[in-house]
Amino acid sequence: MEKLRYALFTGCTAKQSTPEQMMSTLAVADKLGIELVELTEASCCGASHLQDYDEFLSLVLNARNIAYAEKHGLTMVTICNTCQLNTAMTKHKLDNDADLKARVNEKLAEVGLEYKGTSQITHFLYAIIDDFGLDKIKEMVVTPLSQFNIAPFYGCHNIRPSELQNETHKSPESAYRPTSLDDLIIACGGKNVDYEEKNKCCGFHVELQAPKTAAILTGNAIAGAMDADADWMVTPCPLCHLKLDTQTHHASEAIGRDVQLPVLHMQQMVGLALGCTPAELGLKHHVAKVDFV
Amino acid sequence: MEHTITTQKVKFKVFRFNAEEDYLPYYDDYEMEVTSEEVVLDILNRIKWDHDGSFSYRRSCRHGICGACAIKVNGRSTLACKESMNDMVDLFGSELVIEPLSKKRAVKDMIIDKSDFWEKHAAIQPYVVTDVDEAPEMENLVSPHDAEALDEADLCIQCGACHYACPAVEVNDDFFGPAAFAAAYRFEADVRDESETRLMDVNQMGQGVWDCVKCFECREVCPKEIDPIGKITKLHQKLFQEGKAESNVATRHAVGFIHSIAKRGVLDEGGLVLYSEGPAIVKHLPVAFKMFTKGKIPMPWQLPKSDNMDEIKALVKSSTTAKF
Ligand code: SF4
Ligand code: SF4
Ligand code: FES
């Protein structure tokens, strides 16, 4: 197989509050022989909040990010569900509205850039599954996660809206029966557990303005995984990770029950199965302690 | 192409509850041969007609217009008369759970008390507010261009599928919910409307648009493709465009992004929380301390910055359309 190459859009959290996500992404890419060209020029995607304030500016900034991936002639790979949504949504809007694309390009021209629409945008989870292939992952597993019950937590912005899934991915998954993470858990030798909250919201985006709502949703998600007998949770979204990993105190208070589980990034789970060291995967950076390795 | 009708065996687990007699709900099991021609409502009819005459549900038009027949199949809000059984089996397999839109609001089987939905709908002034000339000389014309601004929000059939799929509604009794916001948008976007208060009502914390968790469930389930979360985003934008967004933690959070991006390209996460919360940031200190000890909060001199900041600064300056 030809070496896979992507333009990596890190987003903001991988450079700050989830350093372990950046470390594990690089470690896993290295193991799989995937080359990542980091888009160091990229700005924040707006995380759905800039979009509430100024949609046009958010389109211009996201188009600029994609334009850099296009310059490399590469598919852009994201490592955050919300970055994935905002970037793919920008692409969708510009590719389907010539007038809007022209207005955005007028702005980009001021800084010598152009959005063409030539680069695809995918999340690292789907790059692993669709481009690299689960079978090959399976063959490469050196430490099967067979003693663990693992609860997949999908996160909203990868699986909804489904039009974007259908448009962006080779084998689009269902918003109601998502399978990618479950399949990946199995490929890593683990046992996937099923629970109602696996494709529900973690509450991250209203943590400041609606803390109670956010805390109940977080609590319900962890409680759902605990009741399904999970040893730990795994998510492709660093924002879900932050909510589930660091807000357990508020979540426990909100739902009147002690909830806590280790919450691994999808990359950390794959890394463990492929034989990366805990240090390479940044496992010491978790608030809910990862004490099984 | 020849049209062939196929059949398959499906197991149904059906929610049963009669508020007048039952203390707790229970489920009845049925197994049926289902044809590829049938919709979910056909199954509800067959349960009533062939198995148990006391089984209760709402339906009227059978054409996806009245909004009465919405229920949940395997947890997914569904308009029973529109949803084909084939699609449901494709999606969930041959064991289906039939439940009302809201189990906690169940009155009898699939019939729920929808009063919370209607109260919230009524609260946003779901009508054009304007001084009506009692003896007009001609019609009040709306141009096709102006009508387009409604963005199909007027197609809502009030089925409640989105409302009872919304996790924010589920955990916050005050939250107006996606259907009410879609309606608020529909009248806000109407060129004839002059309401001074509607936009301010949905601007409130607790009940208003700022408490939507952005999960996209409402967009996913709406049988009329109204995209309520899209309308919520437009209401956010309208508040800023019309200078009506009050300074609160939610609006500062949205605006804070622009400051961070103009300064560093990427976010200064801590700075953003400080800008959004103001002095109330102290309540985050215990969590921040835990994160800090785990290396999850960089020191100011370690904050990342995008390359080519001059481009980002220039674009923020020339492309910003909103004001705060
Ligand atoms: S996107 Fe917002 S309004 Fe829609 S279902 Fe989710 S929380 Fe409710
Ligand atoms: S917005 Fe859609 S799902 Fe919600 S009540 Fe209206 S038609 Fe039903
Ligand atoms: S019966 Fe009227 S919408 Fe289904």
XYZ file of C-alpha atoms and ligand atoms in Angstrom:
637
model
C 0.000 0.000 0.000
C 1.187 3.491 -0.839
C 2.098 5.481 2.242
C -0.897 7.423 3.573
C -0.303 11.169 3.877
C -2.608 13.769 5.376
C -2.563 17.448 6.275
C -3.117 17.450 10.048
C -5.462 20.081 11.448
C -4.749 19.847 15.156
C -7.440 22.215 16.422
C -6.841 24.122 19.651
C -7.243 21.576 22.468
C -4.529 19.208 21.246
C -2.080 22.078 21.793
C -3.399 22.956 25.248
C -5.817 21.059 27.477
C -5.387 17.650 25.843
C -1.654 17.431 25.076
C -1.987 13.663 25.328
C -4.187 13.709 22.274
C -1.459 15.261 20.150
C 1.132 12.847 21.550
C -1.000 9.773 20.918
C -1.977 10.915 17.420
C 1.673 11.223 16.449
C 2.594 7.936 18.134
C -0.173 6.005 16.366
C 0.504 7.623 12.992
C 4.127 6.629 13.395
C 3.235 2.997 14.188
C 0.875 2.818 11.225
C 3.322 4.491 8.881
C 0.957 7.382 8.224
C 2.623 10.691 7.411
C 1.045 13.772 8.954
C 1.968 17.221 7.673
C 0.902 19.617 10.405
C -0.955 22.711 9.223
C 0.895 25.138 11.469
C -0.755 28.107 9.741
C -4.270 26.954 10.627
C -6.489 28.965 12.966
C -9.277 27.851 15.294
C -12.362 26.435 13.500
C -14.671 28.586 15.615
C -15.913 25.541 17.543
C -19.566 26.410 16.656
C -19.435 29.532 18.870
C -17.725 31.895 16.449
C -20.381 30.631 14.005
C -23.076 31.958 16.366
C -21.461 35.371 16.345
C -20.157 35.831 12.826
C -20.854 33.148 10.276
C -19.092 34.824 7.364
C -15.867 35.287 9.282
C -15.958 31.652 10.369
C -16.382 30.547 6.751
C -13.431 32.687 5.659
C -11.177 31.344 8.412
C -12.130 27.717 7.820
C -11.756 28.133 4.063
C -8.278 29.508 4.755
C -7.411 26.387 6.751
C -8.647 24.131 3.981
C -6.770 26.222 1.396
C -3.533 25.276 3.167
C -4.396 21.570 2.960
C -5.115 22.107 -0.731
C -1.707 23.731 -1.181
C -0.163 20.477 0.021
C -2.507 18.558 -2.252
C -3.601 16.448 0.728
C -6.783 15.319 2.439
C -7.171 17.239 5.676
C -7.386 15.053 8.759
C -8.948 16.412 11.953
C -8.630 15.014 15.471
C -11.654 16.701 17.028
C -15.343 16.091 16.261
C -16.222 19.775 16.422
C -13.292 20.752 14.156
C -14.477 18.023 11.790
C -18.027 19.372 11.746
C -17.096 23.017 11.274
C -14.525 22.327 8.596
C -16.655 19.827 6.675
C -19.681 22.115 7.012
C -17.664 25.002 5.542
C -16.614 22.810 2.642
C -20.209 21.725 2.097
C -21.462 25.316 2.060
C -18.776 26.631 -0.270
C -18.944 23.693 -2.673
C -22.707 24.104 -2.994
C -22.961 27.881 -3.274
C -20.865 29.476 -6.017
C -21.770 32.982 -4.917
C -20.718 32.371 -1.323
C -17.503 30.717 -2.505
C -16.749 33.776 -4.638
C -17.349 36.138 -1.710
C -15.111 34.066 0.555
C -12.414 33.867 -2.114
C -12.524 37.625 -2.539
C -11.421 37.871 1.093
C -8.835 35.100 0.819
C -7.354 36.800 -2.233
C -6.426 39.725 0.022
C -3.878 37.426 1.659
C -2.914 35.598 -1.508
C -4.944 32.428 -0.922
C -7.744 30.643 -2.731
C -10.243 28.002 -1.662
C -10.714 25.583 -4.547
C -12.602 22.693 -2.983
C -10.025 20.093 -3.991
C -9.157 18.617 -0.578
C -11.315 16.126 1.271
C -11.762 16.420 5.026
C -11.849 13.434 7.312
C -11.436 12.619 10.979
C -8.451 10.499 12.033
C -10.926 7.843 13.223
C -12.271 7.446 9.691
C -8.810 7.727 8.141
C -7.802 4.711 10.245
C -10.936 2.747 9.460
C -11.635 3.653 5.834
C -8.158 4.345 4.452
C -5.800 2.257 6.572
C -8.245 -0.562 7.254
C -9.407 -2.421 10.318
C -8.040 -5.733 9.100
C -4.555 -4.329 8.937
C -4.923 -2.829 12.411
C -5.960 -6.259 13.654
C -2.842 -7.812 12.174
C -0.654 -5.216 13.854
C -2.063 -5.601 17.385
C 0.674 -6.715 19.781
C -1.166 -6.157 23.076
C -4.787 -7.186 22.538
C -7.093 -5.347 24.933
C -8.918 -8.582 25.626
C -9.335 -8.141 29.368
C -11.265 -4.890 28.972
C -14.892 -3.956 28.519
C -14.666 -0.709 26.601
C -17.508 1.794 26.213
C -17.451 3.728 22.932
C -18.572 7.352 23.204
C -19.100 8.751 19.714
C -19.725 12.467 20.270
C -22.364 14.422 18.350
C -20.344 16.250 15.769
C -18.895 13.200 14.027
C -22.175 11.383 13.570
C -24.679 14.217 13.075
C -25.845 15.687 10.751
C -25.905 12.514 8.694
C -25.815 14.372 5.351
C -22.233 15.325 6.150
C -21.395 11.738 7.084
C -22.861 10.571 3.792
C -21.015 13.185 1.826
C -17.652 12.889 3.554
C -16.990 9.239 4.296
C -16.499 6.135 2.215
C -18.668 4.018 4.477
C -20.913 6.545 6.210
C -22.194 5.483 9.580
C -25.634 5.869 11.026
C -26.390 8.536 13.611
C -28.560 5.944 15.370
C -26.409 2.868 15.020
C -22.862 4.139 14.722
C -20.316 1.327 14.470
C -16.878 2.831 13.785
C -15.671 2.966 17.387
C -17.214 -0.388 18.249
C -15.424 -1.925 15.263
C -12.171 -0.294 16.284
C -12.477 -1.600 19.851
C -12.993 -5.105 18.485
C -10.063 -4.723 16.072
C -7.898 -3.829 19.080
C -8.989 -7.065 20.737
C -11.248 -5.399 23.318
C -14.885 -6.049 24.109
C -17.243 -3.253 23.092
C -20.099 -2.585 25.505
C -23.451 -1.276 24.355
C -25.320 1.454 26.231
C -27.976 3.994 25.397
C -25.849 7.122 25.835
C -23.073 6.103 23.471
C -24.332 8.380 20.692
C -25.733 11.117 22.957
C -24.392 14.539 23.853
C -21.798 15.064 26.606
C -22.919 18.672 27.194
C -19.546 20.266 26.490
C -20.766 23.235 24.480
C -22.962 24.649 27.261
C -20.663 24.028 30.175
C -20.367 27.765 30.879
C -23.914 28.943 30.198
C -25.945 25.902 31.268
C -23.739 24.048 33.748
C -26.552 21.960 35.189
C -27.708 20.684 31.805
C -24.107 19.945 30.874
C -23.396 18.133 34.138
C -26.479 15.898 33.910
C -25.618 14.865 30.354
C -22.036 14.084 31.367
C -23.228 12.146 34.410
C -25.758 10.137 32.415
C -23.129 9.179 29.846
C -20.620 7.904 32.394
C -23.345 6.204 34.435
C -24.610 4.483 31.272
C -21.134 3.144 30.565
C -20.652 2.053 34.199
C -23.995 0.228 34.230
C -22.955 -1.584 31.073
C -19.967 -2.840 33.036
C -17.359 -0.818 31.191
C -13.812 -0.696 32.533
C -13.187 2.492 30.603
C -14.577 4.738 27.889
C -13.069 5.739 24.576
C -13.894 8.750 22.404
C -12.650 10.315 19.157
C -13.449 13.829 20.447
C -11.132 15.776 22.762
C -14.036 17.977 23.866
C -16.080 14.950 24.965
C -12.913 13.673 26.602
C -12.466 16.889 28.577
C -16.060 16.837 29.734
C -16.084 13.165 30.709
C -12.604 13.173 32.221
C -12.468 16.448 34.148
C -16.063 17.231 35.140
C -16.939 14.105 37.098
C -17.351 15.994 40.360
C -20.093 18.239 38.931
C -21.591 15.309 37.051
C -21.782 13.166 40.199
C -23.432 15.993 42.105
C -25.920 16.637 39.303
C -27.141 13.058 39.024
C -26.730 12.127 42.694
C -24.365 9.243 42.114
C -20.607 8.861 42.066
C -19.523 8.530 38.470
C -16.001 8.195 37.202
C -14.231 6.073 34.610
C -10.971 6.448 32.749
C -11.758 8.077 29.395
C -9.225 7.393 26.667
C -8.810 9.138 23.356
C -9.406 6.829 20.421
C -5.717 7.239 19.527
C -4.615 6.145 23.007
C -6.644 2.964 22.761
C -5.183 2.087 19.372
C -1.733 3.020 20.639
C -2.039 0.666 23.608
C -3.028 -2.200 21.337
C -0.163 -1.445 18.959
C 2.360 -1.531 21.786
C 3.072 2.168 22.321
C 4.256 3.040 25.819
C 2.016 4.899 28.297
C 4.500 7.783 28.132
C 4.218 8.021 24.346
C 0.447 8.110 24.706
C 0.457 10.748 27.437
C -1.592 8.615 29.807
C -0.413 10.594 32.821
C -2.302 13.654 31.604
C -5.722 12.318 32.608
C -7.689 13.601 35.578
C -9.662 10.359 36.011
C -6.664 8.161 36.614
C -5.693 5.578 34.038
C -4.415 2.899 36.383
C -4.747 -0.259 34.350
C -1.495 0.052 32.413
C -38.297 -2.154 -13.053
C -40.683 -4.692 -11.640
C -42.009 -3.782 -8.230
C -41.806 -6.732 -5.852
C -43.255 -6.775 -2.377
C -41.137 -8.609 0.171
C -42.051 -9.713 3.667
C -39.998 -10.319 6.766
C -40.584 -11.364 10.358
C -40.186 -8.587 12.916
C -40.379 -8.787 16.710
C -41.975 -5.789 18.392
C -41.664 -4.742 22.003
C -44.459 -2.298 22.628
C -44.700 0.174 25.523
C -47.979 -0.091 27.415
C -49.247 2.197 30.128
C -52.614 3.474 31.231
C -52.231 6.347 33.706
C -55.684 5.611 35.112
C -54.935 1.989 35.970
C -51.228 1.234 35.919
C -48.625 2.123 38.484
C -45.756 1.252 36.166
C -45.484 0.808 32.399
C -44.860 -2.610 30.887
C -44.095 -3.971 27.411
C -46.131 -6.318 25.206
C -44.392 -8.516 22.652
C -45.710 -9.166 19.175
C -44.233 -10.972 16.214
C -45.522 -10.090 12.765
C -44.814 -10.609 9.099
C -44.147 -7.123 7.837
C -44.314 -6.216 4.157
C -42.017 -3.796 2.391
C -45.078 -1.692 1.571
C -45.887 -0.869 5.181
C -45.108 2.172 7.285
C -44.794 2.189 11.076
C -48.380 3.396 11.441
C -49.618 0.222 9.693
C -48.019 -1.754 12.502
C -49.731 0.366 15.164
C -53.020 -0.233 13.355
C -52.425 -3.978 13.166
C -51.619 -4.151 16.868
C -54.922 -2.446 17.630
C -57.054 -4.233 15.030
C -55.586 -7.737 15.236
C -54.222 -8.045 18.758
C -55.488 -5.619 21.373
C -58.300 -3.125 20.808
C -57.284 -1.139 23.881
C -53.941 -0.130 22.347
C -53.960 3.662 21.956
C -52.110 6.086 19.717
C -52.729 9.312 17.828
C -53.078 9.610 14.084
C -55.232 11.565 11.712
C -54.054 12.555 8.249
C -51.855 9.563 7.376
C -49.976 11.893 5.052
C -47.287 13.429 7.225
C -49.247 16.656 7.617
C -51.086 16.650 10.940
C -48.104 15.761 13.122
C -50.205 13.565 15.426
C -48.528 10.211 14.915
C -44.960 10.871 16.100
C -43.578 8.112 18.346
C -40.167 6.595 19.061
C -38.804 3.470 17.401
C -35.686 2.140 19.129
C -35.292 5.536 20.752
C -35.447 7.473 17.491
C -38.256 10.013 17.100
C -40.250 8.987 14.055
C -43.374 10.115 12.213
C -45.217 6.793 12.097
C -47.185 7.459 8.917
C -44.091 8.537 6.986
C -41.448 6.081 8.144
C -41.218 2.903 6.139
C -40.853 -0.352 8.041
C -38.141 -1.422 5.610
C -36.013 1.557 6.576
C -36.545 0.883 10.275
C -35.488 -2.757 9.860
C -32.498 -1.695 7.774
C -31.503 0.711 10.513
C -32.199 -1.315 13.638
C -32.592 -4.944 12.603
C -35.634 -7.134 13.126
C -36.291 -6.361 16.811
C -38.002 -3.040 17.247
C -39.052 -1.212 20.401
C -42.121 0.982 19.995
C -42.454 3.743 22.576
C -44.189 7.093 22.986
C -42.204 10.270 22.279
C -41.778 10.796 26.019
C -42.138 7.958 28.501
C -42.425 10.324 31.428
C -45.316 12.166 29.771
C -47.208 9.012 28.737
C -50.967 9.095 29.361
C -52.071 5.969 27.538
C -49.663 3.814 25.503
C -48.377 6.043 22.668
C -50.454 9.046 23.719
C -48.529 11.648 25.657
C -49.443 14.859 27.421
C -47.961 17.413 25.007
C -48.933 20.454 27.087
C -45.308 21.454 27.766
C -44.712 21.509 24.009
C -47.740 23.745 23.346
C -47.017 26.053 26.280
C -43.513 26.657 24.996
C -44.809 27.118 21.472
C -47.325 29.709 22.707
C -44.663 31.520 24.753
C -42.714 32.684 21.697
C -45.661 34.583 20.081
C -46.165 32.176 17.180
C -47.929 34.717 14.974
C -47.098 37.881 13.034
C -47.127 40.844 15.392
C -48.053 44.026 13.515
C -50.565 46.841 13.353
C -53.239 45.541 11.057
C -55.063 48.003 8.855
C -58.687 47.014 9.340
C -59.729 48.194 5.902
C -56.746 47.496 3.650
C -56.988 48.555 0.024
C -54.746 45.773 -1.232
C -53.097 42.582 -0.048
C -50.024 42.726 2.101
C -47.553 41.317 -0.418
C -44.394 39.427 0.510
C -41.866 39.074 -2.294
C -40.517 35.613 -3.144
C -37.120 36.845 -2.002
C -38.473 37.854 1.412
C -40.397 34.596 1.705
C -37.176 32.688 1.126
C -35.769 34.162 4.330
C -38.131 31.899 6.288
C -35.921 29.045 5.126
C -38.829 26.585 5.252
C -39.329 27.129 8.993
C -43.031 27.529 8.172
C -43.287 23.877 7.153
C -43.293 22.699 10.782
C -46.203 20.366 11.528
C -45.796 20.578 15.322
C -45.235 16.846 15.593
C -42.922 17.246 18.597
C -40.391 14.728 17.246
C -37.545 17.186 17.776
C -38.818 18.496 21.109
C -38.889 15.067 22.727
C -35.595 14.038 21.126
C -33.842 17.110 22.539
C -31.578 16.271 25.478
C -31.744 19.853 26.753
C -35.562 19.651 26.956
C -35.194 16.308 28.703
C -33.108 17.706 31.553
C -34.271 21.337 31.703
C -38.011 21.974 32.106
C -37.632 25.658 31.239
C -35.834 25.206 27.913
C -38.166 26.204 25.061
C -36.868 23.473 22.767
C -36.116 23.199 19.056
C -39.667 23.437 17.674
C -40.428 26.627 19.590
C -37.162 28.160 18.392
C -37.880 27.154 14.798
C -41.238 28.905 15.171
C -39.618 31.948 16.773
C -37.272 32.131 13.810
C -40.151 31.741 11.358
C -41.857 34.895 12.677
C -38.659 36.842 13.315
C -37.700 36.294 9.689
C -41.111 37.466 8.445
C -40.787 40.969 6.952
C -44.266 41.886 8.221
C -43.462 41.083 11.835
C -42.746 43.894 14.287
C -42.568 42.045 17.604
C -40.305 43.870 20.023
C -40.172 41.074 22.563
C -39.925 37.698 20.805
C -36.216 37.874 20.099
C -35.577 39.018 23.652
C -37.618 36.098 25.032
C -35.468 33.534 23.255
C -32.378 35.483 24.340
C -32.874 34.487 27.991
C -30.545 32.114 29.798
C -32.163 28.921 31.072
C -35.029 28.800 28.621
C -33.512 30.398 25.547
C -31.274 29.666 22.582
C -28.048 29.849 24.575
C -28.859 26.612 26.400
C -29.035 24.453 23.265
C -26.255 21.858 23.605
C -25.688 21.706 19.815
C -26.218 17.974 19.557
C -28.019 18.113 16.157
C -30.649 15.575 17.298
C -33.433 17.953 16.224
C -32.006 18.286 12.745
C -31.628 14.537 12.483
C -35.206 13.609 13.441
C -37.294 16.360 11.835
C -39.545 14.684 9.233
C -39.930 18.021 7.439
C -36.199 18.783 7.264
C -36.634 22.072 9.060
C -33.213 21.990 10.706
C -34.162 23.607 14.039
C -30.522 23.855 15.191
C -29.827 25.822 12.007
C -32.632 28.211 12.999
C -31.226 28.472 16.524
C -27.878 29.484 15.040
C -29.660 32.106 12.936
C -31.358 33.459 16.057
C -27.942 33.713 17.729
C -26.642 35.619 14.723
C -29.718 37.864 14.568
C -29.226 38.861 18.195
C -25.720 40.031 17.389
C -26.631 41.615 14.042
C -29.412 43.648 15.620
C -27.255 44.611 18.580
C -29.685 42.929 20.979
C -27.317 40.358 22.474
C -26.850 41.255 26.123
C -23.466 40.761 27.650
C -23.721 37.437 29.462
C -21.542 34.359 29.770
C -22.956 32.820 26.573
C -22.623 35.893 24.360
C -19.163 36.704 25.698
C -18.187 33.103 25.046
C -19.181 33.473 21.376
C -17.480 36.833 21.006
C -14.393 35.717 22.934
C -13.408 33.480 20.034
C -12.774 36.443 17.808
C -10.441 38.056 20.338
C -8.436 34.863 20.758
C -8.248 34.196 17.042
C -7.171 37.751 16.233
C -4.422 37.479 18.837
C -3.111 33.949 18.422
C -4.967 32.260 15.564
C -5.734 29.359 17.862
C -7.656 29.801 21.092
C -6.237 30.844 24.376
C -8.558 28.450 26.221
C -7.970 29.846 29.691
C -8.260 33.427 28.454
C -11.535 32.555 26.728
C -13.059 31.185 29.945
C -11.857 34.267 31.847
C -13.346 36.609 29.235
C -16.649 34.671 29.251
C -17.030 34.263 32.994
C -15.424 37.428 34.366
C -15.003 37.244 38.155
C -17.238 34.129 38.241
C -14.210 32.237 36.933
C -13.300 31.413 40.537
C -15.870 28.603 40.474
C -13.733 26.801 37.905
C -10.601 26.922 40.033
C -10.895 23.458 41.641
C -11.177 21.776 38.226
C -8.504 24.064 36.763
C -6.173 23.086 39.585
C -6.677 19.369 38.893
C -6.075 19.950 35.197
C -2.986 22.008 35.920
C -1.441 19.239 38.010
C -1.972 16.854 35.082
C -0.245 19.162 32.623
C -3.507 20.131 30.945
C -3.085 23.892 31.309
C -0.060 25.502 29.629
C 1.697 28.513 31.138
C 1.186 31.836 29.306
C 4.590 31.568 27.634
C 3.738 28.088 26.347
C 0.527 29.182 24.600
C 0.434 28.114 20.961
C 0.207 30.582 18.101
C -0.598 30.009 14.423
C 1.976 30.723 11.737
C 1.251 33.575 9.304
C -0.639 35.589 11.926
C -0.592 38.620 9.638
C -3.041 36.823 7.311
C -5.353 35.898 10.147
C -5.323 39.399 11.575
C -6.030 40.895 8.142
C -8.930 38.506 7.519
C -10.485 39.076 10.938
C -10.316 42.795 10.246
C -11.702 42.734 6.725
C -14.265 39.917 7.041
C -15.938 40.613 10.375
C -19.590 41.383 9.836
C -20.990 41.258 13.388
C -20.655 43.716 16.238
C -20.923 43.321 20.006
S -29.331 20.837 18.818
Fe -30.123 22.025 20.549
S -32.313 22.247 20.241
Fe -31.560 20.629 18.839
S -31.935 18.748 19.954
Fe -29.821 19.380 20.444
S -30.006 20.652 22.285
Fe -32.050 20.415 21.454
S -39.446 21.215 13.656
Fe -39.754 19.270 12.594
S -39.596 17.703 14.203
Fe -39.879 19.656 15.204
S -42.087 19.814 15.569
Fe -41.665 20.840 13.600
S -41.910 19.267 12.032
Fe -41.784 18.200 14.003
S -51.014 10.795 10.842
Fe -50.754 12.913 10.362
S -48.621 13.140 10.388
Fe -48.862 11.025 10.677
